[in-house]
PDB file of C-alpha atoms in Angstrom:
ATOM      1  CA  MET A   6       0.342   5.146  19.104  1.00 49.00           C
ATOM      2  CA  ALA A   7       1.195   7.316  16.124  1.00 51.00           C
ATOM      3  CA  HIS A   8       1.829   4.483  13.717  1.00 56.00           C
ATOM      4  CA  GLU A   9      -1.136   2.499  14.497  1.00 60.00           C
ATOM      5  CA  THR A  10      -4.096   2.389  12.094  1.00 59.00           C
ATOM      6  CA  LEU A  11      -7.735   1.775  13.302  1.00 65.00           C
ATOM      7  CA  VAL A  12      -9.375  -0.653  11.054  1.00 63.00           C
ATOM      8  CA  ASP A  13     -13.021  -0.704  11.388  1.00 68.00           C
ATOM      9  CA  ALA A  14     -13.872  -3.247   8.737  1.00 72.00           C
ATOM     10  CA  LEU A  15     -13.930  -7.025   8.757  1.00 78.00           C
ATOM     11  CA  PRO A  16     -14.290  -7.824   5.087  1.00 79.00           C
ATOM     12  CA  TYR A  17     -14.049 -11.577   5.679  1.00 79.00           C
ATOM     13  CA  PHE A  18     -16.778 -11.339   8.378  1.00 79.00           C
ATOM     14  CA  ASP A  19     -19.041  -8.541   7.458  1.00 78.00           C
ATOM     15  CA  THR A  20     -21.869  -9.106   5.063  1.00 76.00           C
ATOM     16  CA  GLY A  21     -23.909  -6.815   2.794  1.00 75.00           C
ATOM     17  CA  TYR A  22     -21.266  -5.837   0.268  1.00 76.00           C
ATOM     18  CA  ASP A  23     -23.221  -7.370  -2.614  1.00 78.00           C
ATOM     19  CA  GLU A  24     -26.506  -5.696  -1.609  1.00 82.00           C
ATOM     20  CA  PRO A  25     -27.951  -3.105  -4.170  1.00 85.00           C
ATOM     21  CA  GLY A  26     -26.534   0.454  -3.786  1.00 86.00           C
ATOM     22  CA  VAL A  27     -23.516  -0.433  -1.520  1.00 84.00           C
ATOM     23  CA  ARG A  28     -20.980  -0.369  -4.294  1.00 85.00           C
ATOM     24  CA  GLU A  29     -22.393   2.817  -5.593  1.00 89.00           C
ATOM     25  CA  ALA A  30     -22.421   4.378  -2.191  1.00 88.00           C
ATOM     26  CA  ALA A  31     -18.700   3.459  -1.682  1.00 86.00           C
ATOM     27  CA  LEU A  32     -17.770   4.937  -5.090  1.00 89.00           C
ATOM     28  CA  ALA A  33     -19.595   8.214  -4.181  1.00 91.00           C
ATOM     29  CA  LEU A  34     -17.579   8.458  -0.859  1.00 88.00           C
ATOM     30  CA  ILE A  35     -14.330   7.955  -2.712  1.00 88.00           C
ATOM     31  CA  GLU A  36     -15.383  10.452  -5.464  1.00 89.00           C
ATOM     32  CA  GLU A  37     -16.256  13.002  -2.820  1.00 88.00           C
ATOM     33  CA  GLU A  38     -12.915  12.543  -1.064  1.00 84.00           C
ATOM     34  CA  THR A  39     -11.061  12.810  -4.295  1.00 83.00           C
ATOM     35  CA  ARG A  40     -12.827  15.885  -5.133  1.00 83.00           C
ATOM     36  CA  ARG A  41     -12.047  17.540  -1.803  1.00 81.00           C
ATOM     37  CA  TYR A  42      -8.368  16.448  -1.706  1.00 75.00           C
ATOM     38  CA  ARG A  43      -6.025  18.961  -2.849  1.00 72.00           C
ATOM     39  CA  PRO A  44      -2.359  18.086  -2.442  1.00 69.00           C
ATOM     40  CA  THR A  45      -0.314  21.021  -1.182  1.00 69.00           C
ATOM     41  CA  LYS A  46       3.094  19.309  -0.876  1.00 72.00           C
ATOM     42  CA  ASN A  47       5.478  18.147  -3.508  1.00 74.00           C
ATOM     43  CA  TYR A  48       6.539  14.637  -2.302  1.00 72.00           C
ATOM     44  CA  LEU A  49       9.397  14.399  -4.696  1.00 76.00           C
ATOM     45  CA  GLU A  50      10.899  17.747  -3.578  1.00 77.00           C
ATOM     46  CA  SER A  51      13.707  15.964  -1.468  1.00 79.00           C
ATOM     47  CA  LEU A  52      14.889  14.168  -4.713  1.00 80.00           C
ATOM     48  CA  GLY A  53      15.847  17.284  -6.401  1.00 80.00           C
ATOM     49  CA  PRO A  54      15.092  18.234 -10.084  1.00 82.00           C
ATOM     50  CA  VAL A  55      14.996  15.384 -12.620  1.00 80.00           C
ATOM     51  CA  LYS A  56      17.919  15.074 -14.885  1.00 82.00           C
ATOM     52  CA  LEU A  57      16.601  13.408 -18.019  1.00 80.00           C
ATOM     53  CA  ASP A  58      19.703  13.779 -20.066  1.00 81.00           C
ATOM     54  CA  ALA A  59      22.078  12.418 -17.410  1.00 82.00           C
ATOM     55  CA  PHE A  60      22.637   9.071 -19.260  1.00 85.00           C
ATOM     56  CA  GLU A  61      22.441  10.363 -22.710  1.00 88.00           C
ATOM     57  CA  THR A  62      25.406   9.844 -25.009  1.00 91.00           C
ATOM     58  CA  GLU A  63      26.470  11.947 -27.856  1.00 91.00           C
ATOM     59  CA  MET A  64      25.007   9.470 -30.305  1.00 91.00           C
ATOM     60  CA  MET A  65      21.776   9.358 -28.535  1.00 92.00           C
ATOM     61  CA  LYS A  66      21.471  13.220 -28.442  1.00 91.00           C
ATOM     62  CA  ALA A  67      22.106  13.215 -32.159  1.00 91.00           C
ATOM     63  CA  GLU A  68      19.417  10.650 -32.728  1.00 92.00           C
ATOM     64  CA  PHE A  69      16.974  12.426 -30.556  1.00 91.00           C
ATOM     65  CA  GLU A  70      17.724  15.686 -32.456  1.00 91.00           C
ATOM     66  CA  ARG A  71      17.136  13.885 -35.720  1.00 92.00           C
ATOM     67  CA  LEU A  72      13.759  12.412 -34.467  1.00 92.00           C
ATOM     68  CA  SER A  73      12.694  15.874 -33.227  1.00 92.00           C
ATOM     69  CA  ASN A  74      13.591  17.426 -36.708  1.00 92.00           C
ATOM     70  CA  LYS A  75      11.772  14.458 -38.388  1.00 91.00           C
ATOM     71  CA  LEU A  76      14.746  13.743 -40.555  1.00 91.00           C
ATOM     72  CA  PRO A  77      15.104  10.357 -42.282  1.00 91.00           C
ATOM     73  CA  MET A  78      17.590   7.783 -40.951  1.00 88.00           C
ATOM     74  CA  ASP A  79      21.045   7.509 -42.761  1.00 83.00           C
ATOM     75  CA  MET A  80      21.159   4.515 -44.840  1.00 84.00           C
ATOM     76  CA  LEU A  81      23.823   1.851 -44.136  1.00 81.00           C
ATOM     77  CA  SER A  82      27.026   2.593 -45.903  1.00 77.00           C
ATOM     78  CA  MET A  83      28.299  -0.273 -47.979  1.00 79.00           C
ATOM     79  CA  LYS A  84      31.200   1.729 -49.306  1.00 77.00           C
ATOM     80  CA  ARG A  85      33.732  -0.275 -47.053  1.00 74.00           C
ATOM     81  CA  TYR A  86      32.740  -3.447 -48.996  1.00 77.00           C
ATOM     82  CA  GLU A  87      33.403  -2.034 -52.388  1.00 80.00           C
ATOM     83  CA  LEU A  88      36.549  -2.704 -54.415  1.00 81.00           C
ATOM     84  CA  PRO A  89      36.681   0.436 -56.817  1.00 82.00           C
ATOM     85  CA  GLN A  90      39.492   0.896 -59.303  1.00 83.00           C
ATOM     86  CA  PRO A  91      41.399   4.025 -59.562  1.00 85.00           C
ATOM     87  CA  PRO A  92      39.722   6.925 -61.278  1.00 84.00           C
ATOM     88  CA  PRO A  93      40.463   7.378 -65.051  1.00 85.00           C
ATOM     89  CA  SER A  94      42.818  10.249 -64.160  1.00 85.00           C
ATOM     90  CA  LYS A  95      44.997   7.907 -62.083  1.00 84.00           C
ATOM     91  CA  LEU A  96      45.009   4.769 -64.082  1.00 81.00           C
ATOM     92  CA  ASN A  97      48.802   5.102 -64.636  1.00 84.00           C
ATOM     93  CA  ASP A  98      49.379   6.052 -60.934  1.00 86.00           C
ATOM     94  CA  ILE A  99      51.147   3.255 -59.027  1.00 88.00           C
ATOM     95  CA  THR A 100      50.115   4.718 -55.659  1.00 90.00           C
ATOM     96  CA  ALA A 101      46.494   4.582 -56.514  1.00 88.00           C
ATOM     97  CA  TRP A 102      46.838   1.046 -57.677  1.00 89.00           C
ATOM     98  CA  THR A 103      48.733   0.302 -54.480  1.00 91.00           C
ATOM     99  CA  GLU A 104      45.764   1.597 -52.393  1.00 88.00           C
ATOM    100  CA  CYS A 105      43.276  -0.416 -54.304  1.00 88.00           C
ATOM    101  CA  VAL A 106      45.352  -3.570 -53.829  1.00 90.00           C
ATOM    102  CA  GLU A 107      45.653  -2.926 -50.014  1.00 89.00           C
ATOM    103  CA  ASN A 108      41.949  -2.351 -49.918  1.00 87.00           C
ATOM    104  CA  SER A 109      41.362  -5.695 -51.661  1.00 89.00           C
ATOM    105  CA  GLN A 110      43.631  -7.465 -49.175  1.00 90.00           C
ATOM    106  CA  ALA A 111      41.805  -5.915 -46.255  1.00 89.00           C
ATOM    107  CA  GLN A 112      38.483  -7.086 -47.790  1.00 88.00           C
ATOM    108  CA  LEU A 113      39.829 -10.579 -48.210  1.00 91.00           C
ATOM    109  CA  GLU A 114      41.095 -10.795 -44.771  1.00 92.00           C
ATOM    110  CA  HIS A 115      37.746  -9.638 -43.365  1.00 90.00           C
ATOM    111  CA  GLN A 116      35.913 -12.265 -45.383  1.00 90.00           C
ATOM    112  CA  ALA A 117      38.411 -14.838 -44.142  1.00 94.00           C
ATOM    113  CA  THR A 118      37.773 -13.823 -40.649  1.00 95.00           C
ATOM    114  CA  ARG A 119      34.077 -14.039 -41.132  1.00 92.00           C
ATOM    115  CA  ILE A 120      34.445 -17.626 -42.502  1.00 95.00           C
ATOM    116  CA  LEU A 121      36.558 -18.563 -39.502  1.00 95.00           C
ATOM    117  CA  ASN A 122      33.909 -17.245 -37.190  1.00 94.00           C
ATOM    118  CA  LEU A 123      31.235 -19.325 -38.964  1.00 94.00           C
ATOM    119  CA  GLU A 124      33.435 -22.430 -38.706  1.00 93.00           C
ATOM    120  CA  LEU A 125      33.860 -21.877 -34.958  1.00 92.00           C
ATOM    121  CA  MET A 126      30.119 -21.171 -34.460  1.00 90.00           C
ATOM    122  CA  ALA A 127      29.302 -24.326 -36.267  1.00 90.00           C
ATOM    123  CA  GLU A 128      31.723 -26.357 -34.042  1.00 89.00           C
ATOM    124  CA  PHE A 129      31.122 -24.708 -30.623  1.00 89.00           C
ATOM    125  CA  GLY A 130      27.926 -22.636 -31.031  1.00 87.00           C
ATOM    126  CA  ALA A 131      25.487 -25.457 -30.334  1.00 89.00           C
ATOM    127  CA  ASN A 132      27.066 -26.216 -26.949  1.00 90.00           C
ATOM    128  CA  SER A 133      27.390 -22.549 -26.088  1.00 88.00           C
ATOM    129  CA  TRP A 134      23.685 -22.061 -26.717  1.00 90.00           C
ATOM    130  CA  LYS A 135      22.852 -25.080 -24.570  1.00 92.00           C
ATOM    131  CA  LEU A 136      24.776 -23.666 -21.686  1.00 92.00           C
ATOM    132  CA  TYR A 137      23.101 -20.320 -22.134  1.00 93.00           C
ATOM    133  CA  ASN A 138      19.716 -21.954 -22.275  1.00 94.00           C
ATOM    134  CA  GLY A 139      20.586 -23.983 -19.190  1.00 94.00           C
ATOM    135  CA  THR A 140      21.542 -20.887 -17.424  1.00 95.00           C
ATOM    136  CA  LEU A 141      18.207 -19.138 -18.383  1.00 96.00           C
ATOM    137  CA  GLU A 142      16.199 -22.270 -17.273  1.00 96.00           C
ATOM    138  CA  TYR A 143      17.973 -22.248 -14.022  1.00 96.00           C
ATOM    139  CA  MET A 144      17.232 -18.574 -13.543  1.00 97.00           C
ATOM    140  CA  MET A 145      13.625 -19.188 -14.585  1.00 96.00           C
ATOM    141  CA  LYS A 146      13.103 -21.903 -11.953  1.00 97.00           C
ATOM    142  CA  GLN A 147      14.734 -19.851  -9.269  1.00 97.00           C
ATOM    143  CA  ALA A 148      12.344 -17.002 -10.178  1.00 97.00           C
ATOM    144  CA  GLN A 149       9.335 -19.333 -10.193  1.00 97.00           C
ATOM    145  CA  LYS A 150      10.357 -20.698  -6.868  1.00 97.00           C
ATOM    146  CA  GLN A 151      10.579 -17.347  -5.440  1.00 97.00           C
ATOM    147  CA  LEU A 152       7.230 -16.511  -6.869  1.00 96.00           C
ATOM    148  CA  GLN A 153       5.716 -19.531  -5.341  1.00 96.00           C
ATOM    149  CA  GLU A 154       7.026 -18.604  -1.842  1.00 97.00           C
ATOM    150  CA  ILE A 155       5.662 -15.145  -2.224  1.00 96.00           C
ATOM    151  CA  ARG A 156       2.337 -16.481  -3.159  1.00 96.00           C
ATOM    152  CA  LYS A 157       2.379 -19.029  -0.317  1.00 96.00           C
ATOM    153  CA  ALA A 158       3.319 -16.129   2.193  1.00 96.00           C
ATOM    154  CA  ILE A 159       0.408 -13.895   0.807  1.00 95.00           C
ATOM    155  CA  GLN A 160      -1.998 -16.997   1.092  1.00 94.00           C
ATOM    156  CA  GLU A 161      -0.793 -17.441   4.669  1.00 95.00           C
ATOM    157  CA  ILE A 162      -1.395 -13.857   5.405  1.00 94.00           C
ATOM    158  CA  ASN A 163      -4.749 -13.798   3.924  1.00 92.00           C
ATOM    159  CA  TRP A 164      -5.731 -17.009   5.865  1.00 93.00           C
ATOM    160  CA  GLN A 165      -4.379 -15.412   9.158  1.00 93.00           C
ATOM    161  CA  ARG A 166      -6.342 -12.301   8.416  1.00 90.00           C
ATOM    162  CA  LYS A 167      -9.458 -14.308   7.659  1.00 90.00           C
ATOM    163  CA  THR A 168      -8.962 -16.376  10.884  1.00 91.00           C
ATOM    164  CA  GLU A 169      -8.455 -13.333  13.063  1.00 89.00           C
ATOM    165  CA  GLN A 170     -11.362 -11.541  11.561  1.00 88.00           C
ATOM    166  CA  VAL A 171     -13.742 -14.361  11.911  1.00 89.00           C
ATOM    167  CA  VAL A 172     -12.678 -14.967  15.557  1.00 90.00           C
ATOM    168  CA  THR A 173     -13.007 -11.269  16.197  1.00 88.00           C
ATOM    169  CA  GLY A 174     -16.380 -11.075  14.549  1.00 87.00           C
ATOM    170  CA  ASP A 175     -17.714 -13.960  16.546  1.00 90.00           C
ATOM    171  CA  LYS A 176     -16.482 -12.230  19.690  1.00 91.00           C
ATOM    172  CA  LEU A 177     -18.077  -8.918  18.697  1.00 89.00           C
ATOM    173  CA  LYS A 178     -21.264 -10.729  18.064  1.00 91.00           C
ATOM    174  CA  GLN A 179     -21.160 -12.386  21.477  1.00 94.00           C
ATOM    175  CA  LEU A 180     -20.399  -9.115  23.230  1.00 94.00           C
ATOM    176  CA  GLU A 181     -23.185  -7.517  21.196  1.00 93.00           C
ATOM    177  CA  THR A 182     -25.707 -10.148  22.262  1.00 94.00           C
ATOM    178  CA  SER A 183     -24.511  -9.822  25.969  1.00 95.00           C
ATOM    179  CA  TRP A 184     -24.775  -6.081  25.747  1.00 95.00           C
ATOM    180  CA  VAL A 185     -28.298  -6.269  24.295  1.00 95.00           C
ATOM    181  CA  GLY A 186     -29.334  -8.709  27.197  1.00 95.00           C
ATOM    182  CA  LEU A 187     -27.861  -6.492  29.864  1.00 95.00           C
ATOM    183  CA  VAL A 188     -29.596  -3.473  28.348  1.00 95.00           C
ATOM    184  CA  GLY A 189     -32.813  -5.344  28.457  1.00 94.00           C
ATOM    185  CA  LYS A 190     -32.374  -6.556  31.954  1.00 94.00           C
ATOM    186  CA  ASN A 191     -31.430  -2.915  33.117  1.00 95.00           C
ATOM    187  CA  TYR A 192     -34.645  -1.737  31.455  1.00 95.00           C
ATOM    188  CA  GLU A 193     -36.678  -4.345  33.243  1.00 94.00           C
ATOM    189  CA  ILE A 194     -34.939  -3.581  36.536  1.00 95.00           C
ATOM    190  CA  GLU A 195     -35.695   0.185  36.121  1.00 95.00           C
ATOM    191  CA  ARG A 196     -39.332  -0.565  35.297  1.00 94.00           C
ATOM    192  CA  ALA A 197     -39.674  -2.849  38.377  1.00 94.00           C
ATOM    193  CA  VAL A 198     -38.061  -0.139  40.640  1.00 95.00           C
ATOM    194  CA  VAL A 199     -40.409   2.534  39.270  1.00 94.00           C
ATOM    195  CA  GLU A 200     -43.415   0.266  39.850  1.00 93.00           C
ATOM    196  CA  LEU A 201     -42.180  -0.586  43.448  1.00 93.00           C
ATOM    197  CA  GLU A 202     -41.806   3.134  44.224  1.00 92.00           C
ATOM    198  CA  ARG A 203     -45.206   3.806  42.881  1.00 91.00           C
ATOM    199  CA  GLU A 204     -46.780   1.031  44.972  1.00 90.00           C
ATOM    200  CA  LEU A 205     -44.762   2.220  48.115  1.00 89.00           C
ATOM    201  CA  THR A 206     -45.934   5.752  47.615  1.00 89.00           C
ATOM    202  CA  GLU A 207     -49.603   4.696  47.333  1.00 87.00           C
ATOM    203  CA  TRP A 208     -49.376   2.375  50.312  1.00 87.00           C
ATOM    204  CA  LYS A 209     -47.883   5.296  52.494  1.00 83.00           C
ATOM    205  CA  ARG A 210     -50.625   7.634  51.219  1.00 84.00           C
ATOM    206  CA  LYS A 211     -53.448   5.098  52.222  1.00 83.00           C
ATOM    207  CA  ARG A 212     -51.978   4.815  55.785  1.00 82.00           C
ATOM    208  CA  GLY A 213     -51.053   8.452  56.296  1.00 79.00           C
ATOM    209  CA  ILE A 214     -47.413   7.943  56.717  1.00 78.00           C
ATOM    210  CA  PRO A 215     -45.521  11.068  55.919  1.00 73.00           C
ATOM    211  CA  LYS A 216     -42.879  10.896  53.402  1.00 65.00           C
ATOM    212  CA  LYS A 217     -39.270  10.510  54.710  1.00 62.00           C
ATOM    213  CA  PRO A 218     -36.584  12.773  53.559  1.00 56.00           C
ATOM    214  CA  SER A 219     -34.178  11.470  51.056  1.00 52.00           C
ATOM    215  CA  VAL A 220     -30.705  10.491  51.638  1.00 47.00           C
ATOM    216  CA  ASP A 221     -29.355  13.829  50.685  1.00 49.00           C
ATOM    217  CA  GLU A 222     -31.814  15.622  52.826  1.00 48.00           C
ATOM    218  CA  GLY A 223     -31.010  13.541  55.810  1.00 48.00           C
ATOM    219  CA  ASP A 224     -27.366  14.072  55.541  1.00 51.00           C
ATOM    220  CA  ASP A 225     -27.931  17.796  55.318  1.00 50.00           C
ATOM    221  CA  ALA A 226     -30.135  17.697  58.425  1.00 48.00           C
ATOM    222  CA  ALA A 227     -27.646  15.695  60.311  1.00 48.00           C
ATOM    223  CA  GLY A 228     -25.008  18.060  59.457  1.00 49.00           C
ATOM    224  CA  GLY A 229     -26.883  21.088  60.583  1.00 50.00           C
ATOM    225  CA  ALA A 230     -27.762  19.614  63.959  1.00 51.00           C
ATOM    226  CA  ALA A 231     -24.134  18.662  64.521  1.00 50.00           C
ATOM    227  CA  ALA A 232     -23.060  22.296  63.789  1.00 51.00           C
ATOM    228  CA  ALA A 233     -25.686  23.719  66.092  1.00 52.00           C
ATOM    229  CA  ALA A 234     -24.578  21.445  68.951  1.00 52.00           C
ATOM    230  CA  ALA A 235     -20.958  22.554  68.489  1.00 51.00           C
ATOM    231  CA  ASP A 236     -21.904  26.225  68.629  1.00 55.00           C
ATOM    232  CA  ARG A 237     -23.931  25.702  71.984  1.00 53.00           C
ATOM    233  CA  ARG A 238     -20.911  23.924  73.490  1.00 52.00           C
ATOM    234  CA  GLU A 239     -18.527  26.796  72.548  1.00 51.00           C
ATOM    235  CA  GLU A 240     -20.995  29.337  74.242  1.00 54.00           C
ATOM    236  CA  GLU A 241     -21.267  27.295  77.501  1.00 52.00           C
ATOM    237  CA  ALA A 242     -17.433  27.003  77.767  1.00 47.00           C
ATOM    238  CA  ALA A 243     -16.880  30.809  77.283  1.00 48.00           C
ATOM    239  CA  PRO A 244     -18.219  31.949  80.785  1.00 47.00           C
ATOM    240  CA  MET A 245     -16.230  29.170  82.572  1.00 43.00           C
ATOM    241  CA  GLU A 246     -12.972  30.432  81.027  1.00 43.00           C
ATOM    242  CA  GLU A 247     -13.763  34.105  82.160  1.00 46.00           C
ATOM    243  CA  SER A 248     -14.486  32.997  85.791  1.00 42.00           C
TER     244      SER A 248
END
């Protein structure tokens, strides 16, 4: 199959990985393959060009430009919290004083809003944080549960792989033992056949018995005799047809 991968290693069964020189030999093979590998295809070609500025806002662009130019960051402006009086040239200007009063009222209202927010936080902030922490704890427990399930699945896969490899390794060892035994038996049979042929040849030689043709030679001779008999029958039948 096109999607099948041949795995010729049983790491849970094979031995010898800790022997001296095995790790160095494996690293040498990896280094050689890495040195010979030259990627010729851009695997990200289908995704198109990367747009690094797709999510940049104007503020981010200005900040990146400031960083690239190595300019200092602007200090936090505290001008909005100041309550300046009119300049000396406008001390008698009612409009200038009106603007100062409106600015003071706005600052006072801002501070009142801050005090109200602090009072609300003092009254309800603790419970709000408790609810938020409870939500975080629930999310953490769910994540830990999912992590445990994934680890359990990984462990089961590893145990399954180990069991399959150990069973397969034992079967391979049995087959190898059987193969060695069969090869040894075949060798003994061949030796016995050769010895018997030698003894038979010697026995025939001592009694003056001619050597019989082999099976192939006998088949060839029988075929030649049959062909000759057929030719003779055709020659005998030809005069009878003429008469």
